[in-house]
PDB file of C-alpha atoms in Angstrom:
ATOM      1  CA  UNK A 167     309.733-189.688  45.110  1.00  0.00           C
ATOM      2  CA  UNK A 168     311.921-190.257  48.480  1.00  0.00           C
ATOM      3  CA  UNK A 169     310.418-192.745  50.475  1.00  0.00           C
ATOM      4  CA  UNK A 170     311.631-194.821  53.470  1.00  0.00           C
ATOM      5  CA  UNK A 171     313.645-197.971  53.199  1.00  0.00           C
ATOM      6  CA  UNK A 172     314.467-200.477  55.803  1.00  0.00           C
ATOM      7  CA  UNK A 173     316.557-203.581  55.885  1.00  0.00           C
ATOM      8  CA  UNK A 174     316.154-206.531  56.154  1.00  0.00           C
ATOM      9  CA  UNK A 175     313.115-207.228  54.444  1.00  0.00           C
ATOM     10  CA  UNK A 176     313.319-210.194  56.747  1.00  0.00           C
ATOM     11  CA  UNK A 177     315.079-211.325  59.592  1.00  0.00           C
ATOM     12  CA  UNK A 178     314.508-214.768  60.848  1.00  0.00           C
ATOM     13  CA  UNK A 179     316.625-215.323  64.860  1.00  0.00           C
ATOM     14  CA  UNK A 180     316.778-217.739  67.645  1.00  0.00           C
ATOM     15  CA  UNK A 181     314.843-216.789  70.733  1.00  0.00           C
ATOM     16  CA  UNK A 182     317.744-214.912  73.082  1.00  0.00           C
ATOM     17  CA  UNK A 183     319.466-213.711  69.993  1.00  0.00           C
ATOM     18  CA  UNK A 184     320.042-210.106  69.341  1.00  0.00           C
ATOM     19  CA  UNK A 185     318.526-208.068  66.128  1.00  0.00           C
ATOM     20  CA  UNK A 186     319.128-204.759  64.979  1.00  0.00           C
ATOM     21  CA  UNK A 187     316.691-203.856  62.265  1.00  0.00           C
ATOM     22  CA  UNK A 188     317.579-201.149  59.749  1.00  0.00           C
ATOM     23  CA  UNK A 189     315.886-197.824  58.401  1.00  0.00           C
ATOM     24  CA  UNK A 190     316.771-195.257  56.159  1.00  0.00           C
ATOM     25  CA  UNK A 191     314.369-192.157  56.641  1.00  0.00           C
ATOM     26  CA  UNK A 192     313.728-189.769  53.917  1.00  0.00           C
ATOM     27  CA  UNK A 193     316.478-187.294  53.750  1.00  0.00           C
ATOM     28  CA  UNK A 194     315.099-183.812  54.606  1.00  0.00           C
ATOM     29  CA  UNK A 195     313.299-185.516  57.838  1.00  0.00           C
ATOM     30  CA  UNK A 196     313.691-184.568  61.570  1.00  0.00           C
ATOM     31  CA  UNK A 197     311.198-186.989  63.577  1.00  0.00           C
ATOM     32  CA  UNK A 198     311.707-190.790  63.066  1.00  0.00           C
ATOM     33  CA  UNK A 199     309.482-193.574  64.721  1.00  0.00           C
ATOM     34  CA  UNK A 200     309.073-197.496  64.839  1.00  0.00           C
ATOM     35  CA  UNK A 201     306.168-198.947  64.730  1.00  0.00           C
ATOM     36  CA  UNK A 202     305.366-202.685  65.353  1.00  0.00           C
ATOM     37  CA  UNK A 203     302.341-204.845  63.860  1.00  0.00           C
ATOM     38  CA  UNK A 204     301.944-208.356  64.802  1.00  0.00           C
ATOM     39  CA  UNK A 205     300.060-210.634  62.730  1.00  0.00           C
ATOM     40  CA  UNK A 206     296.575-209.701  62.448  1.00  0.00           C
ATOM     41  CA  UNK A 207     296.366-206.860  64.913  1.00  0.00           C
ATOM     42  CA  UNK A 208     296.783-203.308  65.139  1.00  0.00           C
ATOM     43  CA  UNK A 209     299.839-200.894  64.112  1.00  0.00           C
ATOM     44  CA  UNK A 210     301.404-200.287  67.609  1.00  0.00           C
ATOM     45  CA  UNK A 211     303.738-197.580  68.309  1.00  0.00           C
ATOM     46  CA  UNK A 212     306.854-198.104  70.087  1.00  0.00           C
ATOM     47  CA  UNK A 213     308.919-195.037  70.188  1.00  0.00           C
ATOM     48  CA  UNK A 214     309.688-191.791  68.024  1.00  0.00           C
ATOM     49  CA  UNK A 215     313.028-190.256  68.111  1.00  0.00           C
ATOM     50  CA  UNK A 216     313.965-186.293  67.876  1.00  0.00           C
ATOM     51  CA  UNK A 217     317.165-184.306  67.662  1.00  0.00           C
ATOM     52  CA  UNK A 218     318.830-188.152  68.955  1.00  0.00           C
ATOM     53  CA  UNK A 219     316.773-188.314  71.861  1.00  0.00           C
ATOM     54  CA  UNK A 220     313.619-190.547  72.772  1.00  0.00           C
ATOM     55  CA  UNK A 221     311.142-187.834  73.021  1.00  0.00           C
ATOM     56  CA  UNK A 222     308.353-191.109  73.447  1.00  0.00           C
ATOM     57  CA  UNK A 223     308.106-194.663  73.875  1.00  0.00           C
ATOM     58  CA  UNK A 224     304.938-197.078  74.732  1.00  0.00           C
ATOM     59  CA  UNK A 225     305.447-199.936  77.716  1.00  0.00           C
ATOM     60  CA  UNK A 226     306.369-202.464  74.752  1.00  0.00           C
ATOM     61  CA  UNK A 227     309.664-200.252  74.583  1.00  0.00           C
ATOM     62  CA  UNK A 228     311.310-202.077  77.603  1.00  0.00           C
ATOM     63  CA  UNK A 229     314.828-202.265  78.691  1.00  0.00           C
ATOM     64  CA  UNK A 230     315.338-205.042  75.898  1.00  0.00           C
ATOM     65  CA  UNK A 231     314.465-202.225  73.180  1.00  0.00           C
ATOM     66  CA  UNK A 232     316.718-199.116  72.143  1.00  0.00           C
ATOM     67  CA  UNK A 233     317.180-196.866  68.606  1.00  0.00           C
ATOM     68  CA  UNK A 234     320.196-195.018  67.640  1.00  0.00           C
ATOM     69  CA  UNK A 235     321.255-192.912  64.960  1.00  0.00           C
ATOM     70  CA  UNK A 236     324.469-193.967  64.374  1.00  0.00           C
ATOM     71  CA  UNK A 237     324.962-191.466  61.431  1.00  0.00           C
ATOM     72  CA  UNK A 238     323.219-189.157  59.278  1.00  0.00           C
ATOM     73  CA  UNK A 239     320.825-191.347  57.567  1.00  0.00           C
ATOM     74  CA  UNK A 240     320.768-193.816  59.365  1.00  0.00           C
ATOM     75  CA  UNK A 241     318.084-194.758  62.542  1.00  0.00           C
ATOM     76  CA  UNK A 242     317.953-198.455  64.047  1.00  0.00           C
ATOM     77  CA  UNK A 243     316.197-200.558  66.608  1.00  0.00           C
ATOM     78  CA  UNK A 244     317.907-203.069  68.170  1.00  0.00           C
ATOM     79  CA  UNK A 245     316.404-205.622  70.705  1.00  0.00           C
ATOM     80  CA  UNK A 246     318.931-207.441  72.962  1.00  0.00           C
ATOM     81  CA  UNK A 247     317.377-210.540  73.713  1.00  0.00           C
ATOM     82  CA  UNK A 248     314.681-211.429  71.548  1.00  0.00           C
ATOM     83  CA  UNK A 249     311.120-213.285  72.904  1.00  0.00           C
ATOM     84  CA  UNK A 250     308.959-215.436  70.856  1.00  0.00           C
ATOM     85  CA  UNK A 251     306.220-212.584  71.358  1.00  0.00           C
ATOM     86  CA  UNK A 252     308.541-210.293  69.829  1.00  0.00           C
ATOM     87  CA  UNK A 253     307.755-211.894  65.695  1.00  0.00           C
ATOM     88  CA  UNK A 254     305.889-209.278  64.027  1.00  0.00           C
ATOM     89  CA  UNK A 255     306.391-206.509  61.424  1.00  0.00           C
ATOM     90  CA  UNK A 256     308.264-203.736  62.550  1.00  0.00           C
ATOM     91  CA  UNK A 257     307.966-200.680  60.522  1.00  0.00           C
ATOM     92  CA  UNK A 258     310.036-197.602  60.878  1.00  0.00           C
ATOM     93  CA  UNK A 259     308.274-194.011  60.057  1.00  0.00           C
ATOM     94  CA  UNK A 260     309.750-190.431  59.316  1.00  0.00           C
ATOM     95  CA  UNK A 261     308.062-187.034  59.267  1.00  0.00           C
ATOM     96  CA  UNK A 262     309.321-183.566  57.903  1.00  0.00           C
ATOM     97  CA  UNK A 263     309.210-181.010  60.623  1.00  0.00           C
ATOM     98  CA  UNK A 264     307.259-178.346  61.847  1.00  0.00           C
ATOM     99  CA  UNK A 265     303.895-177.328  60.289  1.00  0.00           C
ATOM    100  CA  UNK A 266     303.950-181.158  58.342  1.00  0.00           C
ATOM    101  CA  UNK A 267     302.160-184.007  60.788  1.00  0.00           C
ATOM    102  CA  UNK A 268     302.059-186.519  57.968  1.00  0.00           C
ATOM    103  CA  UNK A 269     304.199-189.830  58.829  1.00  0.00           C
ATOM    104  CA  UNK A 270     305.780-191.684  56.162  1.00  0.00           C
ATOM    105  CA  UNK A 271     306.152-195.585  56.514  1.00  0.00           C
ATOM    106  CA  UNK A 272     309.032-197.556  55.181  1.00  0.00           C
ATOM    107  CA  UNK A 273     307.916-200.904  54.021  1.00  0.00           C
ATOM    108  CA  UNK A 274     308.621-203.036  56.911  1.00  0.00           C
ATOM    109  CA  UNK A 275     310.951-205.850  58.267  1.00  0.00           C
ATOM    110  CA  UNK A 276     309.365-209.229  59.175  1.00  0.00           C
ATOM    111  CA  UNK A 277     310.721-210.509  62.506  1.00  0.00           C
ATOM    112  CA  UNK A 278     310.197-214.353  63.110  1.00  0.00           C
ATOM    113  CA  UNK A 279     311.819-215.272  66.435  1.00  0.00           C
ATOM    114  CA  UNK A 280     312.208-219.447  66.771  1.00  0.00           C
TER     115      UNK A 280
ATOM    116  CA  UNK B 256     289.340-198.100  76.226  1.00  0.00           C
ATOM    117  CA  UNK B 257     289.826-197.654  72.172  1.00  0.00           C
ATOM    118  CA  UNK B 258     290.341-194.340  70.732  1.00  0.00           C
ATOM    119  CA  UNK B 259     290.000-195.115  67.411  1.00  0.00           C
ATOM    120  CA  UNK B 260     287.372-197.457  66.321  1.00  0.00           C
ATOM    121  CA  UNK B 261     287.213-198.762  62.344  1.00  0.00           C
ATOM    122  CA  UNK B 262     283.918-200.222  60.981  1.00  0.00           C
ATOM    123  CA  UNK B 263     282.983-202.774  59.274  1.00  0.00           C
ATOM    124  CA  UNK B 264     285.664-204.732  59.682  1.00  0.00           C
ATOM    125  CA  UNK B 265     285.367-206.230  55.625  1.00  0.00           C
ATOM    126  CA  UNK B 266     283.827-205.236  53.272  1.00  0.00           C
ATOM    127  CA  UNK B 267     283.183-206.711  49.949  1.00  0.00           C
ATOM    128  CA  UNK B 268     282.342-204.865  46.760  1.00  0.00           C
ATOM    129  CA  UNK B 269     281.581-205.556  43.354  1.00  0.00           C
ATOM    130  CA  UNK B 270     284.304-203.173  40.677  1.00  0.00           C
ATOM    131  CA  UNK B 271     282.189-199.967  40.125  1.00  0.00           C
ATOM    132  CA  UNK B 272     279.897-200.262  43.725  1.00  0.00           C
ATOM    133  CA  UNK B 273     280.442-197.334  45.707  1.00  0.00           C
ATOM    134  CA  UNK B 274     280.639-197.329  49.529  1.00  0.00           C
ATOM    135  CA  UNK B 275     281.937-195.853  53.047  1.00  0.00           C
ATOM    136  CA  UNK B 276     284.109-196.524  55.475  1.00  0.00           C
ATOM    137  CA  UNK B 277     283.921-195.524  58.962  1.00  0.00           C
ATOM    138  CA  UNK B 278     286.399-193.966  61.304  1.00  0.00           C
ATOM    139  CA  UNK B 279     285.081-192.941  65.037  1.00  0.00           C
ATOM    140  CA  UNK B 280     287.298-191.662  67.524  1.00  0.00           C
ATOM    141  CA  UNK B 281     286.805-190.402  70.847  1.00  0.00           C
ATOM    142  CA  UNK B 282     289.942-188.556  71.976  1.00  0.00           C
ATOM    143  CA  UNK B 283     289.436-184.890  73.039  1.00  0.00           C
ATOM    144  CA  UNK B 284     290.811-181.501  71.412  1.00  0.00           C
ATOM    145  CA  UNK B 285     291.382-183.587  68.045  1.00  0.00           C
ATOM    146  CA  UNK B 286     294.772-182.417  66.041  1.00  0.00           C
ATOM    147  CA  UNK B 287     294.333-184.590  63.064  1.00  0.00           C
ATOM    148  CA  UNK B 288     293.048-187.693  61.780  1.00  0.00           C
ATOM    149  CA  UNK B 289     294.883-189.435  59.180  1.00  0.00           C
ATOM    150  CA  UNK B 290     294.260-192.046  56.701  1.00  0.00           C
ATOM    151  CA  UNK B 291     296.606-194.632  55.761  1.00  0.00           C
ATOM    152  CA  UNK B 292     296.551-197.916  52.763  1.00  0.00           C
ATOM    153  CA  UNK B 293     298.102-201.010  53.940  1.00  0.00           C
ATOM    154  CA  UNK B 294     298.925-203.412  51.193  1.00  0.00           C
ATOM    155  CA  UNK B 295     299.238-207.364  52.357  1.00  0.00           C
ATOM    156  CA  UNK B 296     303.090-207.632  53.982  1.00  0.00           C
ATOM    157  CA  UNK B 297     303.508-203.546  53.321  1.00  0.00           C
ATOM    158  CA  UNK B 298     303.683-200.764  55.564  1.00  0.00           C
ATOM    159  CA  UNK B 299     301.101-197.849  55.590  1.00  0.00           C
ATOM    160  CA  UNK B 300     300.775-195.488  53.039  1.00  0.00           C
ATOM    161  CA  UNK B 301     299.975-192.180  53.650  1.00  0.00           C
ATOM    162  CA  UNK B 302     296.630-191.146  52.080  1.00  0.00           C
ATOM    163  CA  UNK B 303     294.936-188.097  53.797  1.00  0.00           C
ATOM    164  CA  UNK B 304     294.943-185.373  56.717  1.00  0.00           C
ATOM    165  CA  UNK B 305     291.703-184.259  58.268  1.00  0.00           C
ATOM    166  CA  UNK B 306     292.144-181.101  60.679  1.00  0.00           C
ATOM    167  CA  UNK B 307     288.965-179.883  61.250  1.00  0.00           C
ATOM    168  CA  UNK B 308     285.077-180.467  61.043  1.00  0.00           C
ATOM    169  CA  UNK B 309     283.901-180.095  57.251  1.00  0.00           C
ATOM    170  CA  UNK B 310     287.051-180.513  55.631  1.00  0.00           C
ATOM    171  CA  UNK B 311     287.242-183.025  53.183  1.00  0.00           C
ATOM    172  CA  UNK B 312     290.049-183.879  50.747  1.00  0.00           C
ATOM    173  CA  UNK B 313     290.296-185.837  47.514  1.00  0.00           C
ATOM    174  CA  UNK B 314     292.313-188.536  45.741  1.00  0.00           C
ATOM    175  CA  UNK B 315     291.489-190.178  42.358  1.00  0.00           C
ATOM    176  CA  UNK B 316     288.551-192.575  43.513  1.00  0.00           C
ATOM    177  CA  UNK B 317     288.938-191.904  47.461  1.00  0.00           C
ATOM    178  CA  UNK B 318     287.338-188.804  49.387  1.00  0.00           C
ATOM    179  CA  UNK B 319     287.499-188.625  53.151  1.00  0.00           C
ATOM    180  CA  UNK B 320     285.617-186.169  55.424  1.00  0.00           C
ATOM    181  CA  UNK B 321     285.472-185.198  58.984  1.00  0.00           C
ATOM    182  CA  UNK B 322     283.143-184.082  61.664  1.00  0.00           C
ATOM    183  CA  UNK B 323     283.352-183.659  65.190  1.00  0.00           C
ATOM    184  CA  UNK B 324     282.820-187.801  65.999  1.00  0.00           C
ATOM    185  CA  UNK B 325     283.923-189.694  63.129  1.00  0.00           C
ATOM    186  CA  UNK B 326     285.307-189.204  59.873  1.00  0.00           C
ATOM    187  CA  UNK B 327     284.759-191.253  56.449  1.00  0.00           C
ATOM    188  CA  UNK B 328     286.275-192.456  53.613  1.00  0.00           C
ATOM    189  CA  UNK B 329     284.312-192.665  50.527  1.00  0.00           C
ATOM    190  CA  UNK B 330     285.294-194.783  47.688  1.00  0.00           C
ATOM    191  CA  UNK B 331     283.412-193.962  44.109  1.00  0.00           C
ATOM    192  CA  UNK B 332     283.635-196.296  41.771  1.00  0.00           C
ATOM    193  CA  UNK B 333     285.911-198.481  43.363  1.00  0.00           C
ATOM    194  CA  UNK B 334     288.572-200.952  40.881  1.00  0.00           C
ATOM    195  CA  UNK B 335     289.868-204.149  41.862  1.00  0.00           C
ATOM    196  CA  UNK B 336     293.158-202.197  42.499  1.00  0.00           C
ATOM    197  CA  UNK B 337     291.400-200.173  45.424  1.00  0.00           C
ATOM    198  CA  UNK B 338     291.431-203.795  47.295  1.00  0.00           C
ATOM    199  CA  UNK B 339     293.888-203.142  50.751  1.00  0.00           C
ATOM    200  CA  UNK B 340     293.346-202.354  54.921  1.00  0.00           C
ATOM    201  CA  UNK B 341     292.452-199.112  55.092  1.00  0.00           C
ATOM    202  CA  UNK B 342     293.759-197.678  58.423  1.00  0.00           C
ATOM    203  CA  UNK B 343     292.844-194.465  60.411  1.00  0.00           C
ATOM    204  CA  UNK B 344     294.691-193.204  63.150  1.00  0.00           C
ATOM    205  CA  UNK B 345     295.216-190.025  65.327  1.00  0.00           C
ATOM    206  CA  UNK B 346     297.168-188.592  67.677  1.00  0.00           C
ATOM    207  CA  UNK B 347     296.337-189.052  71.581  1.00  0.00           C
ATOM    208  CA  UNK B 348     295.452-186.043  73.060  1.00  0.00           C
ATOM    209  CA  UNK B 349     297.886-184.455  75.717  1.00  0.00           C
ATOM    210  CA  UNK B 350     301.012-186.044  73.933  1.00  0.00           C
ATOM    211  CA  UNK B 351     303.635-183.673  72.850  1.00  0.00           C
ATOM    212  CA  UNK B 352     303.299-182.666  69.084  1.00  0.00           C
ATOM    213  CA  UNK B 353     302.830-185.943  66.702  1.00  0.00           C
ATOM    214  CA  UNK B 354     305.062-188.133  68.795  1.00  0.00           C
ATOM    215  CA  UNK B 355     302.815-190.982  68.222  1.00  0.00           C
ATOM    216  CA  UNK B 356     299.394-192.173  66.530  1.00  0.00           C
ATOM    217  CA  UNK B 357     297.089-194.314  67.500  1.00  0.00           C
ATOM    218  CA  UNK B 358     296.039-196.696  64.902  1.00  0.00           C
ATOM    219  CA  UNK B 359     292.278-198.470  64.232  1.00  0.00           C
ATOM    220  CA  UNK B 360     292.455-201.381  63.307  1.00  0.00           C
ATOM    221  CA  UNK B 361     291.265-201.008  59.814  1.00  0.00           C
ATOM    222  CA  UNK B 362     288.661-202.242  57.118  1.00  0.00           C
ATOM    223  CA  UNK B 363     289.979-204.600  54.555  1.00  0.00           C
ATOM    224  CA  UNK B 364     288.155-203.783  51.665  1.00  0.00           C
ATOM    225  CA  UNK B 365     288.007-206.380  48.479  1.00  0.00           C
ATOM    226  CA  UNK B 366     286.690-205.395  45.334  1.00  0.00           C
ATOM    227  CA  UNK B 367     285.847-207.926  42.656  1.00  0.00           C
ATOM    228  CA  UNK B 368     285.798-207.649  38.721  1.00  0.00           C
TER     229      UNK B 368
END
């Protein structure tokens, strides 16, 4: 069954440091998200992505945040300078199309900023 | 002010003890509610759509309904395997398509041999 992988599993930086976290959406997909989820709270969104534009993104998705698609299965986030308050899971999502709402989660990458 | 609110926060049943969860949400002109499992350290996993008021859909041990308020998830029977966060979440109204949900934050739900 296709299903949505990301790399690293987990990704340990120095506060200031850059990241780019890593997602492979499921093939046939057109919408792709990331999600965040720090310890113990609530799945947050932070942007979704469409036809390689932003078509949303929540007030966590500051200047230090952006997503690319560098190819055609690829989709990343990368934050520039990262902030203790940035640790957390970050999960990337992917949904089908038109006439399927449904998003698919990959299984996350742990962020621990020192 | 939440959206979506998730009650009770635990629960704790005994293998075979059947039960409800509770998802309430307030936003307006409702275009689905979904529900999600969320294994310790995992990311969600997609369990159900809910469109409309008096649908209901099926999987194995898990049911989940909707009406115009809230929706449920029923668990029959439940195994020890059935122990995870179960998450709801929903669209916000007046945002283009399904750019986004907004997540509850979820029952954890232990069930004990």
């Amino acid at each position: 069954e296709p299903e949505v992988t990301q790399t690293p599993s987990h990704q340990v930086t120095q506060m200031g440091q850059e990241v780019i976290l890593r997602c492979v959406p499921i093939s046939n997909h057109l919408y792709f998200y990331w999600y965040r989820q720090i310890l113990g709270q609530k799945v947050e969104f932070l942007v979704s992505f469409y036809n390689n534009e932003i078509s949303e993104k929540s007030e966590i998705f500051d200047d230090q945040f952006s997503v690319e698609r560098p190819d055609g299965s690829n989709f990343t986030l990368k934050i520039r300078s990262t902030k203790l308050e940035d640790s957390a899971m970050y999960f990337c999502a992917s949904r089908f199309g038109q006439g399927a709402s449904e998003q698919f989660f990959g299984p996350g990458t742990r962020l621990t900023v020192l | 002010e939440d959206q979506v609110t998730q009650s009770p926060e635990a629960l704790r049943l005994q293998e075979g003890e059947s039960s409800s969860l509770n998802c309430s949400y307030t936003v307006s002109g409702l275009r689905g509610l979904f529900w999600y499992r969320q294994d310790p350290g995992k990311g969600p996993e997609f369990l159900f759509t809910l469109y409309s008021a008096g649908e209901e859909k099926e999987k194995e041990r898990l049911k989940a309904t909707l009406t115009k308020k809230e929706s449920f998830l029923h668990i029959t029977a439940p195994k020890p395997e059935d122990s995870a966060t179960y998450l709801c979440a929903v669209p916000p109204p007046f945002s283009g398509g399904y750019n986004k949900l907004i997540f509850g934050a979820g029952t954890r739900l232990a069930v004990h041999p």
